[in-house]
């Protein structure tokens, strides 16, 4: 969800106003995803690297997130959204942890769409933790397979992402689902996240539909 800060700054607003607009935009994109039949939507809300930001901004992001989860969960639940958290609760404030846990518990049987909120998430840490977990469970690491490791990641048995959308003109992975997105199609747009609405999502899906996904094969063998 990149570009919240720049969205605010071109309007002469504080960065947190951009984060608020960006958070409000999740609903817009989620509804559009439901409409077109996307089954999994993952939003990257706070990376393990975002701890390097000023304390006041971090605190603002945490309280915004807790507020939004508490406010939106009943409605998400009514609409068949399953809320899932990718990442770790270490060092997060108690009220945010409680909000995340209760949203997960309430919505766990919903099947229309899964909303993964990547919060305090990092792809490298995801891989390291998965391997540590396997080692701790006494698994024979010398026989480790890609499938088995994949299942121990934060995304569990979910399908790999087909499309990764990067807003605000950035062209980096930024440690986002680096294992899971190995064969994802990438789409980058200059649009700031708070302005990335239904039309922009449809445009990204249109671009995606035009790609030929070869997964290492040659095109005419598909
Ligand atoms: C949102 O956008 C990202 C997070 C919520 C951490 P940014 O805060 O990165 O916005 P820019 O890049 O400064 O515009
Ligand atoms: Mg940014």
mmCIF file of C-alpha atoms and ligand atoms in Angstrom:
data_model
loop_
_atom_site.group_PDB
_atom_site.id
_atom_site.type_symbol
_atom_site.label_atom_id
_atom_site.label_comp_id
_atom_site.label_asym_id
_atom_site.label_seq_id
_atom_site.Cartn_x
_atom_site.Cartn_y
_atom_site.Cartn_z
ATOM 1 C CA UNK A 1 0.000 0.000 0.000
ATOM 2 C CA UNK A 2 2.672 2.467 -1.019
ATOM 3 C CA UNK A 3 2.360 6.200 -1.504
ATOM 4 C CA UNK A 4 0.250 7.180 1.496
ATOM 5 C CA UNK A 5 2.891 9.661 2.624
ATOM 6 C CA UNK A 6 3.258 11.241 -0.820
ATOM 7 C CA UNK A 7 -0.529 11.366 -1.266
ATOM 8 C CA UNK A 8 -0.719 13.404 1.943
ATOM 9 C CA UNK A 9 2.257 15.582 1.164
ATOM 10 C CA UNK A 10 0.935 16.764 -2.253
ATOM 11 C CA UNK A 11 -2.198 17.859 -0.373
ATOM 12 C CA UNK A 12 -0.247 19.615 2.375
ATOM 13 C CA UNK A 13 -1.535 17.099 4.931
ATOM 14 C CA UNK A 14 0.352 15.196 7.650
ATOM 15 C CA UNK A 15 1.560 11.701 6.678
ATOM 16 C CA UNK A 16 -0.923 10.092 9.027
ATOM 17 C CA UNK A 17 -3.804 11.595 7.020
ATOM 18 C CA UNK A 18 -2.385 9.669 4.071
ATOM 19 C CA UNK A 19 -2.311 6.476 6.114
ATOM 20 C CA UNK A 20 -5.932 7.064 7.079
ATOM 21 C CA UNK A 21 -6.961 7.563 3.452
ATOM 22 C CA UNK A 22 -4.934 4.487 2.516
ATOM 23 C CA UNK A 23 -6.612 2.394 5.181
ATOM 24 C CA UNK A 24 -10.052 3.551 4.037
ATOM 25 C CA UNK A 25 -9.104 2.448 0.522
ATOM 26 C CA UNK A 26 -8.743 -1.189 1.594
ATOM 27 C CA UNK A 27 -12.528 -1.470 1.632
ATOM 28 C CA UNK A 28 -12.780 -0.118 -1.934
ATOM 29 C CA UNK A 29 -10.248 -2.599 -3.304
ATOM 30 C CA UNK A 30 -11.627 -5.484 -1.252
ATOM 31 C CA UNK A 31 -15.158 -4.885 -2.571
ATOM 32 C CA UNK A 32 -13.871 -4.754 -6.145
ATOM 33 C CA UNK A 33 -11.979 -8.018 -5.562
ATOM 34 C CA UNK A 34 -15.146 -9.704 -4.284
ATOM 35 C CA UNK A 35 -17.053 -8.395 -7.288
ATOM 36 C CA UNK A 36 -14.622 -9.856 -9.835
ATOM 37 C CA UNK A 37 -14.110 -13.129 -7.960
ATOM 38 C CA UNK A 38 -10.625 -12.772 -6.471
ATOM 39 C CA UNK A 39 -10.388 -15.294 -3.623
ATOM 40 C CA UNK A 40 -7.298 -14.023 -1.793
ATOM 41 C CA UNK A 41 -6.215 -10.450 -1.252
ATOM 42 C CA UNK A 42 -3.066 -9.664 0.699
ATOM 43 C CA UNK A 43 -2.333 -6.129 1.767
ATOM 44 C CA UNK A 44 1.113 -5.165 2.939
ATOM 45 C CA UNK A 45 0.380 -2.824 5.825
ATOM 46 C CA UNK A 46 3.565 -2.841 7.924
ATOM 47 C CA UNK A 47 6.855 -4.520 7.172
ATOM 48 C CA UNK A 48 9.467 -5.690 9.635
ATOM 49 C CA UNK A 49 11.602 -2.874 8.167
ATOM 50 C CA UNK A 50 8.981 -0.220 8.909
ATOM 51 C CA UNK A 51 10.187 -0.246 12.559
ATOM 52 C CA UNK A 52 12.868 2.133 11.256
ATOM 53 C CA UNK A 53 10.280 4.898 10.859
ATOM 54 C CA UNK A 54 9.831 7.708 13.422
ATOM 55 C CA UNK A 55 8.178 6.460 16.610
ATOM 56 C CA UNK A 56 5.223 8.823 16.264
ATOM 57 C CA UNK A 57 4.397 7.494 12.792
ATOM 58 C CA UNK A 58 4.679 3.889 13.992
ATOM 59 C CA UNK A 59 2.370 4.609 16.926
ATOM 60 C CA UNK A 60 -0.065 6.323 14.574
ATOM 61 C CA UNK A 61 -0.069 3.339 12.219
ATOM 62 C CA UNK A 62 -0.701 0.931 15.100
ATOM 63 C CA UNK A 63 -3.611 2.867 16.528
ATOM 64 C CA UNK A 64 -5.093 3.399 13.073
ATOM 65 C CA UNK A 65 -4.875 -0.320 12.369
ATOM 66 C CA UNK A 66 -6.509 -1.284 15.673
ATOM 67 C CA UNK A 67 -9.271 1.257 15.097
ATOM 68 C CA UNK A 68 -9.955 0.068 11.555
ATOM 69 C CA UNK A 69 -9.966 -3.626 12.438
ATOM 70 C CA UNK A 70 -12.399 -3.017 15.304
ATOM 71 C CA UNK A 71 -14.647 -0.810 13.189
ATOM 72 C CA UNK A 72 -14.687 -2.935 10.024
ATOM 73 C CA UNK A 73 -14.701 -6.498 11.350
ATOM 74 C CA UNK A 74 -18.475 -6.869 11.900
ATOM 75 C CA UNK A 75 -19.109 -5.709 8.334
ATOM 76 C CA UNK A 76 -16.322 -7.871 6.904
ATOM 77 C CA UNK A 77 -17.845 -10.821 8.725
ATOM 78 C CA UNK A 78 -21.333 -10.103 7.341
ATOM 79 C CA UNK A 79 -19.827 -10.034 3.855
ATOM 80 C CA UNK A 80 -18.114 -13.396 4.113
ATOM 81 C CA UNK A 81 -14.571 -12.075 4.444
ATOM 82 C CA UNK A 82 -12.076 -14.222 6.289
ATOM 83 C CA UNK A 83 -9.476 -12.071 8.016
ATOM 84 C CA UNK A 84 -6.028 -13.538 8.397
ATOM 85 C CA UNK A 85 -2.805 -12.083 9.763
ATOM 86 C CA UNK A 86 0.579 -12.615 8.113
ATOM 87 C CA UNK A 87 3.419 -11.682 10.413
ATOM 88 C CA UNK A 88 4.170 -11.677 14.127
ATOM 89 C CA UNK A 89 2.617 -10.015 17.097
ATOM 90 C CA UNK A 90 5.995 -9.417 18.816
ATOM 91 C CA UNK A 91 6.277 -5.806 20.000
ATOM 92 C CA UNK A 92 2.800 -4.845 18.796
ATOM 93 C CA UNK A 93 0.581 -3.016 21.308
ATOM 94 C CA UNK A 94 -1.851 -5.213 23.255
ATOM 95 C CA UNK A 95 -4.989 -3.567 21.873
ATOM 96 C CA UNK A 96 -3.833 -4.224 18.304
ATOM 97 C CA UNK A 97 -3.006 -7.859 19.085
ATOM 98 C CA UNK A 98 -6.434 -8.279 20.684
ATOM 99 C CA UNK A 99 -8.167 -6.691 17.667
ATOM 100 C CA UNK A 100 -6.291 -8.951 15.229
ATOM 101 C CA UNK A 101 -7.044 -12.094 17.255
ATOM 102 C CA UNK A 102 -10.720 -11.394 17.635
ATOM 103 C CA UNK A 103 -11.131 -10.562 13.919
ATOM 104 C CA UNK A 104 -9.431 -13.851 12.996
ATOM 105 C CA UNK A 105 -11.558 -15.834 15.444
ATOM 106 C CA UNK A 106 -14.864 -14.271 14.364
ATOM 107 C CA UNK A 107 -14.272 -14.674 10.610
ATOM 108 C CA UNK A 108 -12.470 -18.013 10.509
ATOM 109 C CA UNK A 109 -15.284 -19.906 8.768
ATOM 110 C CA UNK A 110 -15.905 -17.329 6.038
ATOM 111 C CA UNK A 111 -15.067 -18.407 2.521
ATOM 112 C CA UNK A 112 -15.992 -15.699 0.031
ATOM 113 C CA UNK A 113 -12.575 -14.042 0.137
ATOM 114 C CA UNK A 114 -9.551 -14.231 2.421
ATOM 115 C CA UNK A 115 -8.074 -10.892 3.403
ATOM 116 C CA UNK A 116 -4.489 -11.409 4.507
ATOM 117 C CA UNK A 117 -3.222 -8.450 6.436
ATOM 118 C CA UNK A 118 0.570 -8.517 6.323
ATOM 119 C CA UNK A 119 1.434 -6.566 9.436
ATOM 120 C CA UNK A 120 4.868 -6.760 11.020
ATOM 121 C CA UNK A 121 5.657 -9.140 8.176
ATOM 122 C CA UNK A 122 8.831 -9.764 6.207
ATOM 123 C CA UNK A 123 9.501 -12.435 3.606
ATOM 124 C CA UNK A 124 12.960 -13.387 4.805
ATOM 125 C CA UNK A 125 11.810 -13.666 8.401
ATOM 126 C CA UNK A 126 8.887 -15.787 7.170
ATOM 127 C CA UNK A 127 11.312 -18.289 5.627
ATOM 128 C CA UNK A 128 13.665 -18.343 8.609
ATOM 129 C CA UNK A 129 10.815 -18.865 11.061
ATOM 130 C CA UNK A 130 9.376 -21.662 8.955
ATOM 131 C CA UNK A 131 12.712 -23.486 8.916
ATOM 132 C CA UNK A 132 13.194 -22.934 12.651
ATOM 133 C CA UNK A 133 9.715 -24.329 13.276
ATOM 134 C CA UNK A 134 10.491 -27.428 11.254
ATOM 135 C CA UNK A 135 13.796 -27.916 13.097
ATOM 136 C CA UNK A 136 12.077 -27.526 16.467
ATOM 137 C CA UNK A 137 9.440 -30.082 15.512
ATOM 138 C CA UNK A 138 12.212 -32.595 14.863
ATOM 139 C CA UNK A 139 11.696 -32.627 11.099
ATOM 140 C CA UNK A 140 14.548 -34.069 8.988
ATOM 141 C CA UNK A 141 15.772 -30.872 7.322
ATOM 142 C CA UNK A 142 18.056 -32.765 4.960
ATOM 143 C CA UNK A 143 14.874 -34.125 3.328
ATOM 144 C CA UNK A 144 13.060 -30.768 3.221
ATOM 145 C CA UNK A 145 10.967 -30.123 0.105
ATOM 146 C CA UNK A 146 9.669 -26.875 -1.378
ATOM 147 C CA UNK A 147 6.085 -27.977 -0.722
ATOM 148 C CA UNK A 148 6.754 -28.715 2.929
ATOM 149 C CA UNK A 149 8.590 -25.457 3.533
ATOM 150 C CA UNK A 150 5.875 -23.557 1.664
ATOM 151 C CA UNK A 151 3.216 -24.976 3.968
ATOM 152 C CA UNK A 152 5.077 -23.721 7.034
ATOM 153 C CA UNK A 153 5.107 -20.129 5.804
ATOM 154 C CA UNK A 154 2.637 -17.560 7.111
ATOM 155 C CA UNK A 155 0.364 -18.224 4.112
ATOM 156 C CA UNK A 156 0.096 -21.920 5.049
ATOM 157 C CA UNK A 157 -1.819 -23.883 2.423
ATOM 158 C CA UNK A 158 -3.084 -20.872 0.532
ATOM 159 C CA UNK A 159 -2.325 -20.754 -3.196
ATOM 160 C CA UNK A 160 0.662 -18.676 -4.294
ATOM 161 C CA UNK A 161 -0.215 -15.143 -5.390
ATOM 162 C CA UNK A 162 -0.839 -14.721 -9.129
ATOM 163 C CA UNK A 163 -0.421 -10.972 -9.214
ATOM 164 C CA UNK A 164 1.549 -8.514 -7.108
ATOM 165 C CA UNK A 165 0.496 -4.894 -7.502
ATOM 166 C CA UNK A 166 2.978 -2.232 -6.507
ATOM 167 C CA UNK A 167 1.630 1.295 -6.177
ATOM 168 C CA UNK A 168 3.354 4.707 -6.111
ATOM 169 C CA UNK A 169 5.781 3.807 -8.876
ATOM 170 C CA UNK A 170 8.055 1.574 -6.811
ATOM 171 C CA UNK A 171 9.705 -1.376 -8.535
ATOM 172 C CA UNK A 172 11.054 -3.421 -5.665
ATOM 173 C CA UNK A 173 9.986 -6.597 -3.906
ATOM 174 C CA UNK A 174 10.513 -4.939 -0.512
ATOM 175 C CA UNK A 175 10.583 -8.326 1.197
ATOM 176 C CA UNK A 176 6.932 -9.044 0.316
ATOM 177 C CA UNK A 177 6.001 -12.750 0.037
ATOM 178 C CA UNK A 178 9.356 -13.350 -1.611
ATOM 179 C CA UNK A 179 8.993 -17.134 -1.529
ATOM 180 C CA UNK A 180 5.309 -17.284 -2.412
ATOM 181 C CA UNK A 181 5.528 -14.725 -5.246
ATOM 182 C CA UNK A 182 8.387 -16.470 -7.067
ATOM 183 C CA UNK A 183 6.188 -16.819 -10.175
ATOM 184 C CA UNK A 184 3.733 -14.003 -9.560
ATOM 185 C CA UNK A 185 3.196 -11.441 -12.278
ATOM 186 C CA UNK A 186 4.263 -7.968 -11.203
ATOM 187 C CA UNK A 187 2.342 -4.815 -11.962
ATOM 188 C CA UNK A 188 3.615 -1.393 -11.075
ATOM 189 C CA UNK A 189 1.586 1.789 -11.278
ATOM 190 C CA UNK A 190 2.491 5.402 -10.442
ATOM 191 C CA UNK A 191 -0.887 5.827 -8.686
ATOM 192 C CA UNK A 192 -0.583 6.403 -4.922
ATOM 193 C CA UNK A 193 -2.337 3.732 -2.865
ATOM 194 C CA UNK A 194 -5.152 5.990 -1.534
ATOM 195 C CA UNK A 195 -6.092 6.735 -5.184
ATOM 196 C CA UNK A 196 -5.855 3.111 -6.319
ATOM 197 C CA UNK A 197 -9.569 2.409 -6.703
ATOM 198 C CA UNK A 198 -11.847 0.030 -8.562
ATOM 199 C CA UNK A 199 -10.881 1.307 -12.028
ATOM 200 C CA UNK A 200 -7.161 0.947 -11.269
ATOM 201 C CA UNK A 201 -7.679 -2.595 -9.993
ATOM 202 C CA UNK A 202 -9.606 -3.554 -13.129
ATOM 203 C CA UNK A 203 -6.789 -2.053 -15.222
ATOM 204 C CA UNK A 204 -4.208 -4.127 -13.314
ATOM 205 C CA UNK A 205 -6.274 -7.287 -13.834
ATOM 206 C CA UNK A 206 -6.613 -6.461 -17.525
ATOM 207 C CA UNK A 207 -2.827 -6.155 -17.816
ATOM 208 C CA UNK A 208 -2.431 -9.419 -15.905
ATOM 209 C CA UNK A 209 -4.852 -11.201 -18.256
ATOM 210 C CA UNK A 210 -2.604 -10.282 -21.161
ATOM 211 C CA UNK A 211 0.492 -11.917 -19.711
ATOM 212 C CA UNK A 212 1.552 -15.371 -20.822
ATOM 213 C CA UNK A 213 2.507 -17.347 -17.757
ATOM 214 C CA UNK A 214 5.078 -19.932 -18.696
ATOM 215 C CA UNK A 215 6.428 -21.023 -15.288
ATOM 216 C CA UNK A 216 9.747 -21.785 -16.961
ATOM 217 C CA UNK A 217 8.278 -23.602 -19.949
ATOM 218 C CA UNK A 218 8.180 -22.381 -23.548
ATOM 219 C CA UNK A 219 4.999 -20.566 -24.553
ATOM 220 C CA UNK A 220 3.651 -23.034 -27.152
ATOM 221 C CA UNK A 221 3.877 -25.986 -24.717
ATOM 222 C CA UNK A 222 1.113 -24.578 -22.472
HETATM 223 C C1 LIG B 1 2.317 3.397 3.137
HETATM 224 O O1 LIG B 1 2.906 4.332 2.348
HETATM 225 C C2 LIG B 1 3.216 2.298 3.664
HETATM 226 C C3 LIG B 1 2.964 1.931 5.082
HETATM 227 C C4 LIG B 1 1.788 1.980 5.648
HETATM 228 C C5 LIG B 1 4.099 1.499 5.911
HETATM 229 P P1 LIG B 1 4.255 5.121 2.680
HETATM 230 O O2 LIG B 1 4.199 5.621 4.071
HETATM 231 O O3 LIG B 1 5.408 4.269 2.322
HETATM 232 O O4 LIG B 1 4.137 6.348 1.683
HETATM 233 P P2 LIG B 1 5.341 7.091 0.940
HETATM 234 O O5 LIG B 1 6.200 6.059 0.303
HETATM 235 O O6 LIG B 1 6.059 7.899 1.978
HETATM 236 O O7 LIG B 1 4.627 7.963 -0.063
HETATM 237 MG MG1 LIG B 2 6.791 4.107 0.834
#
